[in-house]
PDB file of C-alpha atoms in Angstrom:
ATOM      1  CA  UNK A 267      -7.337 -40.507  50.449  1.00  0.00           C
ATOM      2  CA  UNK A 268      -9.761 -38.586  48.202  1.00  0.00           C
ATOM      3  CA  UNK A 269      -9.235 -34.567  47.864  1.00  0.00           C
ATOM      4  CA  UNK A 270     -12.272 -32.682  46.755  1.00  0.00           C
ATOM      5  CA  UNK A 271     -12.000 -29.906  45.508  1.00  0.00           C
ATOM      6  CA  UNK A 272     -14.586 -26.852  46.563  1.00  0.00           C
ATOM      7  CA  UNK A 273     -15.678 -24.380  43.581  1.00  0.00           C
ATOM      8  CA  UNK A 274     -17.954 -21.418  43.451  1.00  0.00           C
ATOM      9  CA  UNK A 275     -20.155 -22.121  40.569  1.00  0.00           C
ATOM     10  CA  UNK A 276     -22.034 -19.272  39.062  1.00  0.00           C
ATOM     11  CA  UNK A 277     -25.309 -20.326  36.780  1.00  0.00           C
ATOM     12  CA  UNK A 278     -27.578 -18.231  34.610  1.00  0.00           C
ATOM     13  CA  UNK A 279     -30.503 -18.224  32.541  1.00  0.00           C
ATOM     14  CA  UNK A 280     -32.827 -16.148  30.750  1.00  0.00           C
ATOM     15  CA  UNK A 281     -34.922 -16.045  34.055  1.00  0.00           C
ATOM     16  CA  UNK A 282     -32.298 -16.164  36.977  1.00  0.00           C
ATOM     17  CA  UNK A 283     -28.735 -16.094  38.601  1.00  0.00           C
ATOM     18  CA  UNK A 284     -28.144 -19.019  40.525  1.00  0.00           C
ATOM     19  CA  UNK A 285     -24.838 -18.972  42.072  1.00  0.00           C
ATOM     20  CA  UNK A 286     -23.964 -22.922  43.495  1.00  0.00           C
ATOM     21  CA  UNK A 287     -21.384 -24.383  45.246  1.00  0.00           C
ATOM     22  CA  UNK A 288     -20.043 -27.427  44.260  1.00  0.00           C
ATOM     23  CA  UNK A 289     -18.026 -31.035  46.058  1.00  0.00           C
ATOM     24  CA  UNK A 290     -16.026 -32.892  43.428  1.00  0.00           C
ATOM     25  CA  UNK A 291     -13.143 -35.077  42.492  1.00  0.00           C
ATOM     26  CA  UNK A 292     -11.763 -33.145  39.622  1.00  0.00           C
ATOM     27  CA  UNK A 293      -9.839 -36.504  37.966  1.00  0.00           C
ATOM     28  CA  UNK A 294     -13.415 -38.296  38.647  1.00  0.00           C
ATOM     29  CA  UNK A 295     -15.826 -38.083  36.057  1.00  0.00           C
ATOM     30  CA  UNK A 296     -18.440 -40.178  33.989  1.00  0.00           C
ATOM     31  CA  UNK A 297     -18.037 -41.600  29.999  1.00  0.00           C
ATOM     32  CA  UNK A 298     -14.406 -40.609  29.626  1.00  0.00           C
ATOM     33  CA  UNK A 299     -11.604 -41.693  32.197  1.00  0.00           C
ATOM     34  CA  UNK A 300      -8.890 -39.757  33.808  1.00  0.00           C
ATOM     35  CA  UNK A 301      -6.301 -42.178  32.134  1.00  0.00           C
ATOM     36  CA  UNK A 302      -7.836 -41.091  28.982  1.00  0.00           C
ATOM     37  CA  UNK A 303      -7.850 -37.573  29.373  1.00  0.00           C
ATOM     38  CA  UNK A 304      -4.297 -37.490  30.322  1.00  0.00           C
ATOM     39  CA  UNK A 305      -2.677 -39.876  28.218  1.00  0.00           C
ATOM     40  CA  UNK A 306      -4.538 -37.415  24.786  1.00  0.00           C
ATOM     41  CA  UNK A 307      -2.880 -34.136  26.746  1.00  0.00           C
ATOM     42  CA  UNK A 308       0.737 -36.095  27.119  1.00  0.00           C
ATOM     43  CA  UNK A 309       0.624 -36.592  23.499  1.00  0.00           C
ATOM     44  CA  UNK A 310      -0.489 -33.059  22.741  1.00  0.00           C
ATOM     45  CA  UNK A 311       2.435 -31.503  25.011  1.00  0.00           C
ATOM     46  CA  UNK A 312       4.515 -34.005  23.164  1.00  0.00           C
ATOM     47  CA  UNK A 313       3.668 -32.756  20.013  1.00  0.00           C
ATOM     48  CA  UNK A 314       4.029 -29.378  20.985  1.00  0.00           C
ATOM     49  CA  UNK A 315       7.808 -29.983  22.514  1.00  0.00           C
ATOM     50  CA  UNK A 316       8.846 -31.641  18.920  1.00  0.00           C
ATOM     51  CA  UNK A 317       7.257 -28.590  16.987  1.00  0.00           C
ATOM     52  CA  UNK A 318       9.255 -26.639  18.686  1.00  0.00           C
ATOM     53  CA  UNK A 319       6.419 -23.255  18.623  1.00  0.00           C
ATOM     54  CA  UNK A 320       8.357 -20.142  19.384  1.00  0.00           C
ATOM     55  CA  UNK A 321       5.360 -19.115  21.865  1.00  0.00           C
ATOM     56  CA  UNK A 322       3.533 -20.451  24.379  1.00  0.00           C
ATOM     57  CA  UNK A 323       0.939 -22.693  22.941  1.00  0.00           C
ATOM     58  CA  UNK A 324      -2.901 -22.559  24.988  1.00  0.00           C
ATOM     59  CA  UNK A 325      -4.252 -25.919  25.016  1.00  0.00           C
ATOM     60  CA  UNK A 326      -8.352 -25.657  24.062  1.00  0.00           C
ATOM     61  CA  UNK A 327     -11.432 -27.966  25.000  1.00  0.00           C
ATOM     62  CA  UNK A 328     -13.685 -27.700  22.152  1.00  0.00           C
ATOM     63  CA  UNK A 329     -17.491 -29.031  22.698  1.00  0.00           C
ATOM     64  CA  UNK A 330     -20.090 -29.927  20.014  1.00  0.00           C
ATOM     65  CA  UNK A 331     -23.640 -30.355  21.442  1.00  0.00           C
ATOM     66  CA  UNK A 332     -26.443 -32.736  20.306  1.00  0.00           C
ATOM     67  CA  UNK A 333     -30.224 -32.441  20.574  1.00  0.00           C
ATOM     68  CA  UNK A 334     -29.909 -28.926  21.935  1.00  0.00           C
ATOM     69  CA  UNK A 335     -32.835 -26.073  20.132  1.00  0.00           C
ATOM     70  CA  UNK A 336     -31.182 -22.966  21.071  1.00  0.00           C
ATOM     71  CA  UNK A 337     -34.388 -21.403  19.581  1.00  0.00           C
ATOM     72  CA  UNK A 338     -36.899 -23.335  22.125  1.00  0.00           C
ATOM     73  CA  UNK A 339     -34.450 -24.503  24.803  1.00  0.00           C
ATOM     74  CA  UNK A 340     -32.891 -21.972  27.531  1.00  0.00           C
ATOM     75  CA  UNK A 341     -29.413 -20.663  26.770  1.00  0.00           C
ATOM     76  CA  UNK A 342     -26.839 -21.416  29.665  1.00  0.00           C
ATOM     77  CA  UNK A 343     -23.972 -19.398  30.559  1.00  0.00           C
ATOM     78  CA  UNK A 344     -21.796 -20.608  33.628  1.00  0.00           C
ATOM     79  CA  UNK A 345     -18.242 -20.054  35.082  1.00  0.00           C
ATOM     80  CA  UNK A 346     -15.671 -21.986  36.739  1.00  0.00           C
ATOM     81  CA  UNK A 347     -12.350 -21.386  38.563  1.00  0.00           C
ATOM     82  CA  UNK A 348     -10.537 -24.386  37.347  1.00  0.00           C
ATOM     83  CA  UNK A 349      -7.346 -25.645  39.792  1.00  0.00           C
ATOM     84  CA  UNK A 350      -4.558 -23.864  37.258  1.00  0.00           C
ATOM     85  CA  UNK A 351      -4.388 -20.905  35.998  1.00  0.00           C
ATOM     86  CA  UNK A 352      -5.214 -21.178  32.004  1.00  0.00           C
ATOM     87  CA  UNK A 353      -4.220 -18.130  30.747  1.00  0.00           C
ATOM     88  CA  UNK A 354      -0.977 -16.570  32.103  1.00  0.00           C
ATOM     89  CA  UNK A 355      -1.134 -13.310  29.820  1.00  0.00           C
ATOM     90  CA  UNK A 356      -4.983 -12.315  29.814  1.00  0.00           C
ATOM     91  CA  UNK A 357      -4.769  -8.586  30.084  1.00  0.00           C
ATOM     92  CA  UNK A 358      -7.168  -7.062  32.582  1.00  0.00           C
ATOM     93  CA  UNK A 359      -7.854  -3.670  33.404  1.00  0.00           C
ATOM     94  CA  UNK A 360      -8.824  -2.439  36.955  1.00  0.00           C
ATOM     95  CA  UNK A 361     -11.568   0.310  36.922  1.00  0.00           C
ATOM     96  CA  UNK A 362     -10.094   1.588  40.079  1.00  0.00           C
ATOM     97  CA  UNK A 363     -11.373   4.135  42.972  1.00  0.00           C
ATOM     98  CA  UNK A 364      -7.978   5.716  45.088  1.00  0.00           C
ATOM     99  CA  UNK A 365      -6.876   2.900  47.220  1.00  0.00           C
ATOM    100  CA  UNK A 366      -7.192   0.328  44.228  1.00  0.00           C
ATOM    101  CA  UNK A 367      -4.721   2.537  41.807  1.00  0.00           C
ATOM    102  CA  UNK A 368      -2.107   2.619  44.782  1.00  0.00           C
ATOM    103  CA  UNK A 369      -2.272  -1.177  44.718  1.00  0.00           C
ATOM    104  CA  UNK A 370      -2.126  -1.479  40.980  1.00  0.00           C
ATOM    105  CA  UNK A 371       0.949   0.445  40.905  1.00  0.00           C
ATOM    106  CA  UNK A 372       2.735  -0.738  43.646  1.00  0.00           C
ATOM    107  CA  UNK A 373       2.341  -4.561  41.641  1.00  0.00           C
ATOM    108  CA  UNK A 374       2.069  -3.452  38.218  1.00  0.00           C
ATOM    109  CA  UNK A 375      -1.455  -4.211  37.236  1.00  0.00           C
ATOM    110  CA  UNK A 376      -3.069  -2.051  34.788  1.00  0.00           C
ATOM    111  CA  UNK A 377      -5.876   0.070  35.556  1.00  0.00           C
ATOM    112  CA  UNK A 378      -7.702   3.745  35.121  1.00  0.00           C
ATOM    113  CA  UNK A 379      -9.618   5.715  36.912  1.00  0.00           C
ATOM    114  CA  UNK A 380     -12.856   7.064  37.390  1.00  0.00           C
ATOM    115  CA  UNK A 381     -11.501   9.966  35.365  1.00  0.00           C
ATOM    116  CA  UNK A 382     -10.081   8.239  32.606  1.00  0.00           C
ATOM    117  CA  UNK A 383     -13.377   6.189  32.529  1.00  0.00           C
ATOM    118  CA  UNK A 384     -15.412   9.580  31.757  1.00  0.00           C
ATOM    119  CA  UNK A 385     -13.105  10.751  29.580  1.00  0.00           C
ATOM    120  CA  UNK A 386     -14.151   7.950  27.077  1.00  0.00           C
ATOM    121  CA  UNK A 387     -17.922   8.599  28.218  1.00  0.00           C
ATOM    122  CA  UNK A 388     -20.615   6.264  27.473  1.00  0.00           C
ATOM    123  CA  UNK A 389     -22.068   7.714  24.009  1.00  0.00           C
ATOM    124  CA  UNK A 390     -18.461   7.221  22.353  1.00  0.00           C
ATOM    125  CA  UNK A 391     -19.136   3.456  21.204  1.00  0.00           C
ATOM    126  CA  UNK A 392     -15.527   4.129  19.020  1.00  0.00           C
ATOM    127  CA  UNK A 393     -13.787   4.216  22.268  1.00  0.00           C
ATOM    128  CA  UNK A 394     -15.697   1.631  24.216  1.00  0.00           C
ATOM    129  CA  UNK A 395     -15.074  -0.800  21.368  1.00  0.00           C
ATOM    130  CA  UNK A 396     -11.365  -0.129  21.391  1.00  0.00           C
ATOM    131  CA  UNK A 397     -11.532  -0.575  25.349  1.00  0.00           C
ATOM    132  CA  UNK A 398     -13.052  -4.223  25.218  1.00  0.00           C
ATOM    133  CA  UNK A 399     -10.327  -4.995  22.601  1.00  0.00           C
ATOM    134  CA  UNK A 400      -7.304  -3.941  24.236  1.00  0.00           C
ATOM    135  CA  UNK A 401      -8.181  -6.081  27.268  1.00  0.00           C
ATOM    136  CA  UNK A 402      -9.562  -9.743  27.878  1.00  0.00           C
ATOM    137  CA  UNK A 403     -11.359  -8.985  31.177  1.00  0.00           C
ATOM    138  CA  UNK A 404     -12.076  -6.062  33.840  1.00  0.00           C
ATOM    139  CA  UNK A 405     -12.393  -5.953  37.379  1.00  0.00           C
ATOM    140  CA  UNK A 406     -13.691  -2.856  39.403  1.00  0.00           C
ATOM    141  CA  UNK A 407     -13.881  -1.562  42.935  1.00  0.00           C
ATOM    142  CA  UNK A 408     -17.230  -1.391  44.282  1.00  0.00           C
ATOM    143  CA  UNK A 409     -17.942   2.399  44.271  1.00  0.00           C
ATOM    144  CA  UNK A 410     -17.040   2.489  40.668  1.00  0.00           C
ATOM    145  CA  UNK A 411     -18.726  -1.273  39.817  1.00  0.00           C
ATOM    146  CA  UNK A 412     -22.214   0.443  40.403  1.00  0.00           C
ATOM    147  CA  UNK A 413     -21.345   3.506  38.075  1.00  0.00           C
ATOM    148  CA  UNK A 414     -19.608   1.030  34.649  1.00  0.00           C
ATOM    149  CA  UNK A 415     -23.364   1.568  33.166  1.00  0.00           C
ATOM    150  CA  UNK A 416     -23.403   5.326  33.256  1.00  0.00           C
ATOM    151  CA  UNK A 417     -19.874   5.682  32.566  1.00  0.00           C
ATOM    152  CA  UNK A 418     -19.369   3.323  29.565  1.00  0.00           C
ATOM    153  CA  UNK A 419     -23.059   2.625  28.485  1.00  0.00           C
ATOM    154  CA  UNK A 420     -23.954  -1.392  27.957  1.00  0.00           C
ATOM    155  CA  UNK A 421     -21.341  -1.763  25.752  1.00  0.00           C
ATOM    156  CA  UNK A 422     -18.589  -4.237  27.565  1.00  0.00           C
ATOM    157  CA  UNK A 423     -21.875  -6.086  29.021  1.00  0.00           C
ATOM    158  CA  UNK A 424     -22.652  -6.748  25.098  1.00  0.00           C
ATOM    159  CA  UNK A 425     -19.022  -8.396  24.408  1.00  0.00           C
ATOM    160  CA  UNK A 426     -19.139 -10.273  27.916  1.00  0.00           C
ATOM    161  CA  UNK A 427     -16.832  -8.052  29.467  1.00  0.00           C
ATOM    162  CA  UNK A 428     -18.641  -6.362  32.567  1.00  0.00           C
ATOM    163  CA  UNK A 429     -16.112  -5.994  35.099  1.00  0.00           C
ATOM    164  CA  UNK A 430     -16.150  -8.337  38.017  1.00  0.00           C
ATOM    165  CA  UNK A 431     -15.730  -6.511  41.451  1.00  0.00           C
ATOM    166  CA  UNK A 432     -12.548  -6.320  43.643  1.00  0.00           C
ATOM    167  CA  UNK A 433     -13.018  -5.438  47.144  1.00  0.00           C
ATOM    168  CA  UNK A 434     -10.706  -3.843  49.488  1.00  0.00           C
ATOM    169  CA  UNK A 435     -10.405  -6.983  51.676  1.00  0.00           C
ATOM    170  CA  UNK A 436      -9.468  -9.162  48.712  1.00  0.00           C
ATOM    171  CA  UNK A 437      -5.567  -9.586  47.521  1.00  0.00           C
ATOM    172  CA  UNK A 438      -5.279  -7.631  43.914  1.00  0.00           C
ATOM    173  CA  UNK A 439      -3.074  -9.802  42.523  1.00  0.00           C
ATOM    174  CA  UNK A 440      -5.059 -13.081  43.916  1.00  0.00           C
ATOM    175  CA  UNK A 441      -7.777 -11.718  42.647  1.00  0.00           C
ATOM    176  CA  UNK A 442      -6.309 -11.207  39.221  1.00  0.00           C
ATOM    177  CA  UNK A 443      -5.311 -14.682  38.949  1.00  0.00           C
ATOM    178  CA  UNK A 444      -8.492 -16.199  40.003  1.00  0.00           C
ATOM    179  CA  UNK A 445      -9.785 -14.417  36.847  1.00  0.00           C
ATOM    180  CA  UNK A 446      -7.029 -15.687  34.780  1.00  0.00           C
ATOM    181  CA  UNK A 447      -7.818 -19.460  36.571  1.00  0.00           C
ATOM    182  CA  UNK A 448     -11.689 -18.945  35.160  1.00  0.00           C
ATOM    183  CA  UNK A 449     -13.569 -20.044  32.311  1.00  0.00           C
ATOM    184  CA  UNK A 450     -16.716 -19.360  30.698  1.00  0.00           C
ATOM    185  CA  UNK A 451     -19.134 -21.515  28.955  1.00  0.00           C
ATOM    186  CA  UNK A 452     -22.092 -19.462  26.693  1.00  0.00           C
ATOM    187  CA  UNK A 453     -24.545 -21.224  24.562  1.00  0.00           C
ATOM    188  CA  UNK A 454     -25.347 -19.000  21.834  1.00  0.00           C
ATOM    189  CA  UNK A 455     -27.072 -20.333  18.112  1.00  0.00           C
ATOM    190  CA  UNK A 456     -24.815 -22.506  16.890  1.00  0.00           C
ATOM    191  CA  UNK A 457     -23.737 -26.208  18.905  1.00  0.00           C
ATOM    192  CA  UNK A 458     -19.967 -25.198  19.140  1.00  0.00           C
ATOM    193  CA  UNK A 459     -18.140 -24.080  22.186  1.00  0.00           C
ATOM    194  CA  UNK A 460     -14.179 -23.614  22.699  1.00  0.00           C
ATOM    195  CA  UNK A 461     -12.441 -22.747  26.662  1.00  0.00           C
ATOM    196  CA  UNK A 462      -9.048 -22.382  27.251  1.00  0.00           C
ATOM    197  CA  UNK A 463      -8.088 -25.131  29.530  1.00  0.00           C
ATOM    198  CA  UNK A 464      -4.277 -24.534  29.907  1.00  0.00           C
ATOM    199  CA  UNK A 465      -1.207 -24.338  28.234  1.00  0.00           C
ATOM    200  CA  UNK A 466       1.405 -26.338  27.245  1.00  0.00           C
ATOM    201  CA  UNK A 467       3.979 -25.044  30.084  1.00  0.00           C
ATOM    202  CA  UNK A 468       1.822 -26.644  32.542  1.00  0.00           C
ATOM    203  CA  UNK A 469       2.034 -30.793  33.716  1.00  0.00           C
ATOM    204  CA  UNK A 470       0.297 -33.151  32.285  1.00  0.00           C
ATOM    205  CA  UNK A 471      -1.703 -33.774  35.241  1.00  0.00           C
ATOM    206  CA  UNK A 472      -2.539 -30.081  35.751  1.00  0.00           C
ATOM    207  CA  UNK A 473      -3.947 -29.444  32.318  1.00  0.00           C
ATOM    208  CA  UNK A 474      -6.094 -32.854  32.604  1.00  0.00           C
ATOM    209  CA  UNK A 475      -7.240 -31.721  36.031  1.00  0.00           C
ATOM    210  CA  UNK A 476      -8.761 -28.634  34.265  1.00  0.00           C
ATOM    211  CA  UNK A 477     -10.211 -30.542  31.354  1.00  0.00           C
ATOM    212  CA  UNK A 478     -12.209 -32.681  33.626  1.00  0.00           C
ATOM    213  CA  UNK A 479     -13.172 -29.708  36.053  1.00  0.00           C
ATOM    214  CA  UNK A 480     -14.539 -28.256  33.089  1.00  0.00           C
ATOM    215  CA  UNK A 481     -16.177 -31.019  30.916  1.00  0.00           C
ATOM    216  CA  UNK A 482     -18.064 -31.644  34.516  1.00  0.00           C
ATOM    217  CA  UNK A 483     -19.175 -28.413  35.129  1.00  0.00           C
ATOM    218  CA  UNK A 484     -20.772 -28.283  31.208  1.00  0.00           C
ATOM    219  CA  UNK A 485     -22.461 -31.631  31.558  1.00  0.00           C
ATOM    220  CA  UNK A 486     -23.677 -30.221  34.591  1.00  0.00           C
ATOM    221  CA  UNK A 487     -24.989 -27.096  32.801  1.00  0.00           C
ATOM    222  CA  UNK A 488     -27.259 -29.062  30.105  1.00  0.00           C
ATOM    223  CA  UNK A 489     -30.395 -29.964  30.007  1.00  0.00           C
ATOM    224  CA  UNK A 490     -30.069 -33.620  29.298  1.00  0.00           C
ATOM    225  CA  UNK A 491     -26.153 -33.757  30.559  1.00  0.00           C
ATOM    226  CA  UNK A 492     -24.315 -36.589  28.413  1.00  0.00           C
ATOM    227  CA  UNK A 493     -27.257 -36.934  26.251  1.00  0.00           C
ATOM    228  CA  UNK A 494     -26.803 -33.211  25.385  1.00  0.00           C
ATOM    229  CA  UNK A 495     -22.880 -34.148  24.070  1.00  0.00           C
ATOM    230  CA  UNK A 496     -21.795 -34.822  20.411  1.00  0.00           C
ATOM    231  CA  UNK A 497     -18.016 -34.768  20.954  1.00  0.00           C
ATOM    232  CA  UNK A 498     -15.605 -33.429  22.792  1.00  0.00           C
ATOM    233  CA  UNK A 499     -12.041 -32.435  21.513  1.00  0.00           C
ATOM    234  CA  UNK A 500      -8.552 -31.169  22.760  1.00  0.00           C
ATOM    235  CA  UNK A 501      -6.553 -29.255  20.909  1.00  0.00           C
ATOM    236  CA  UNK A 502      -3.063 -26.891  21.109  1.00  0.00           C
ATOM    237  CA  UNK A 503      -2.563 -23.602  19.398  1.00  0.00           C
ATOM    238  CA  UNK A 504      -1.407 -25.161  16.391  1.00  0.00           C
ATOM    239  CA  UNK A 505      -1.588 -28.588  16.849  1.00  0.00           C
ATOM    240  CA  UNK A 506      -4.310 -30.902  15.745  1.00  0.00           C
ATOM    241  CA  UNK A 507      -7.521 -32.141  17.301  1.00  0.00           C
ATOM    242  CA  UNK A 508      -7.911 -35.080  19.582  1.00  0.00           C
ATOM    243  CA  UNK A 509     -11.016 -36.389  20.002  1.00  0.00           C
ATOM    244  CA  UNK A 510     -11.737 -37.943  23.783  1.00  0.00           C
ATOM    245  CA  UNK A 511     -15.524 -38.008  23.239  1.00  0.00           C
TER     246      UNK A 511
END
């Protein structure tokens, strides 16, 4: 039997937001096999076990591109939900209207409200700075989603931070994990790109499952898919680079 897996995929581009759904095997994928992919992350975990880290290690898929003119060509920026959560302690930060800060507090998310968000006020760019530092992503409820501009300026838009929304008829602390389960992939000038694809408390078979969710969704993202791909390497924390690609 053959599980495929359903994602939301969510594409941009300098002209439009294309949001696609897509059908695939995660451990299926073309010019690198499965076997491949997990028998590198095995080694990597095993690495990591006889180093003996005193933290939690986040494994990394790092991507060089190939025939790629970032000055001609159109930048790409997509996100995935991978199958396992990548990054148990992201910090996020709920811009939250009444209902949202009773949730937060009754499960111990952080958040602040539409008061605390004016306090900082959107010509302070000290304090909006600080704010996109202290946390790794936002979400917002919908009445305050539509007022982030006014309230903080452009300035966590800039750093890739606008909040995502959180409605009142989705779980808070699903919804926080989804975001923790989610990468993003943003072609900027240079040919390098870096996701966190796991860490090393997770199985072997769950950390390949996200490499291959998200080497697929990339390829998918590029112009001239494969043909667009240099090499492709996985790396822990502090552990060296394996090249699969």
């Amino acid at each position: 039997m053959i599980v495929y897996f359903v994602s939301w995929l969510v594409i941009r581009s300098s002209e439009k937001k294309v949001k696609i759904r897509l059908f695939n095997d995660p451990l299926k994928m073309s010019k690198i096999s499965s076997e491949q992919v997990r028998q590198t992350v095995g080694n990597i975990l095993k690495e990591s076990v006889e180093a003996k880290r005193n933290f939690t290690e986040t494994i990394e898929l790092q991507i060089n591109l190939k025939n790629y003119d970032t000055k001609k060509d159109k930048r790409f920026s997509g996100q995935i939900k991978l199958a396992t959560v990548t990054k148990p302690k992201l910090r996020i930060c709920i811009f939250a209207d009444q209902q949202h800060c009773d949730e937060a507090t009754k499960i111990g998310a952080e958040f602040m409200d539409i008061e605390a968000l004016k306090k900082i006020g959107p010509k302070n760019k000290k304090g909006i700075k600080q704010l996109a530092k202290s946390y790794d992503a936002f979400l917002a409820s919908e009445t305050i989603l539509r007022q982030v501009p006014k309230l903080l300026g452009p300035g966590l838009n800039k750093v890739g931070k606008f909040p995502t929304l959180l409605t009142h008829n989705e779980d808070m602390a699903t919804k926080i994990n989804e975001v923790k389960s989610t990468i993003k992939f943003q072609l900027k000038k240079v040919l390098c790109l870096a996701v966190a694809v796991g860490h090393v408390n997770l199985t072997e078979r769950e950390i390949a499952t996200n490499v291959i969710q998200a080497i697929n969704f990339l390829v998918s993202l590029l112009k001239k898919q494969w043909q667009n791909v240099k090499t492709l390497y996985i790396k822990s924390t502090m552990g060296p680079s394996h090249r699969i690609y």
